[in-house]
Tab-separated table of C-alpha atoms in Angstrom:
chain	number	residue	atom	x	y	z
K	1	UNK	CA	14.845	-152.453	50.791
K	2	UNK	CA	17.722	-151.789	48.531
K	3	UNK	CA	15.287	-150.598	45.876
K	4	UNK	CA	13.827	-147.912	47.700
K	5	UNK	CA	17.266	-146.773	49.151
K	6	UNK	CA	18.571	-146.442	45.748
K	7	UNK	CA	15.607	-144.793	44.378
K	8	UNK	CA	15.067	-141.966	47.454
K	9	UNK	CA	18.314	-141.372	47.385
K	10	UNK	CA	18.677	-140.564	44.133
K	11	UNK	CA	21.361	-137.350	43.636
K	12	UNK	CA	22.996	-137.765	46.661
K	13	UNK	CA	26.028	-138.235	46.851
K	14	UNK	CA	25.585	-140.400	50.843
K	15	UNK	CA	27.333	-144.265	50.373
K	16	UNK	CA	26.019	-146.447	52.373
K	17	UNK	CA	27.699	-149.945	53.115
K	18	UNK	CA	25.994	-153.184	52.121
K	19	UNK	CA	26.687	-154.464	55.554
K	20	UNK	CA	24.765	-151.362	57.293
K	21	UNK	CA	21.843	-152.111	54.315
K	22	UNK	CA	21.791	-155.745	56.280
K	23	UNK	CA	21.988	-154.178	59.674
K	24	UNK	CA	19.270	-155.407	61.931
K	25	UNK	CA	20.276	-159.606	62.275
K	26	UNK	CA	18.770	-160.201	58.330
K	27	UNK	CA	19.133	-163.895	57.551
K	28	UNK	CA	19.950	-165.846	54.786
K	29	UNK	CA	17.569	-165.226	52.384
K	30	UNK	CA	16.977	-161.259	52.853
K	31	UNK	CA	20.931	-161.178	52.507
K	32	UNK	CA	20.443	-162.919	48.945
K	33	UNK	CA	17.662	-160.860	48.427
K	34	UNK	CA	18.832	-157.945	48.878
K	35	UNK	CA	22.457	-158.358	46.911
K	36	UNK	CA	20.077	-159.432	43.911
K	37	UNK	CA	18.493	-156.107	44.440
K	38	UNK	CA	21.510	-154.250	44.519
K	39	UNK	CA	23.030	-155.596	41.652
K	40	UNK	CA	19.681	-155.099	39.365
K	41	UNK	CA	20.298	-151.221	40.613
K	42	UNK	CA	23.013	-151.401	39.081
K	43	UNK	CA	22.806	-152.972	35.918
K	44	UNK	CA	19.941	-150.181	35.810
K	45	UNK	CA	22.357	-147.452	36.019
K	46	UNK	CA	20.798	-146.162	39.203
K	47	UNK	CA	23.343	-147.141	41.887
K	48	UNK	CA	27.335	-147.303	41.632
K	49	UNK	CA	29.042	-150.060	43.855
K	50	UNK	CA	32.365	-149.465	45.420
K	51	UNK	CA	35.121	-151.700	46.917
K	52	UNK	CA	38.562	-150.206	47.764
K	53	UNK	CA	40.695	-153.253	48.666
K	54	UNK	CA	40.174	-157.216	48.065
K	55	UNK	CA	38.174	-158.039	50.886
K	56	UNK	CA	37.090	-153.864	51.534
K	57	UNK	CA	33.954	-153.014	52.570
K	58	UNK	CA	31.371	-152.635	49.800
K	59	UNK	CA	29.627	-149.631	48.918
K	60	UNK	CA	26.636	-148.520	47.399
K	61	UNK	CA	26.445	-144.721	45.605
K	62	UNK	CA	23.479	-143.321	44.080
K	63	UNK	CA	24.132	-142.464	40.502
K	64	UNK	CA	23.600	-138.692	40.053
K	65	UNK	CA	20.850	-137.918	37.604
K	66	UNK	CA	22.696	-136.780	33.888
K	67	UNK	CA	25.626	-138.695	34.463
């Protein structure tokens, strides 16, 4: 899931918050899952992830193509 949000969204400068990736009841594992997933987009260079604040909600940016 987080793979194919980073990927289509690709340029865009939408954030979208790792709790409303999860959205839907997701258990345990597709919550591990899916931060693995995130965090692979990001060592990629494809995704940014931003936290204002300690315990702020987390988001994820597509990284714009060139930067």
């Amino acid at each position: 899931a987080a793979a194919r949000v980073g990927r289509n969204r690709r340029g865009s400068s939408e954030r979208l918050s790792f709790e409303r990736l999860l959205s839907g009841g997701a258990d345990r594992m597709e919550v591990v899952v899916t931060f693995l997933a995130v965090l692979e987009l990001f060592k990629l260079g494809e995704i940014e992830i931003v936290q204002e604040g300690t315990f702020g909600e987390i988001l994820i940016v597509p990284c714009v193509a060139g930067v």
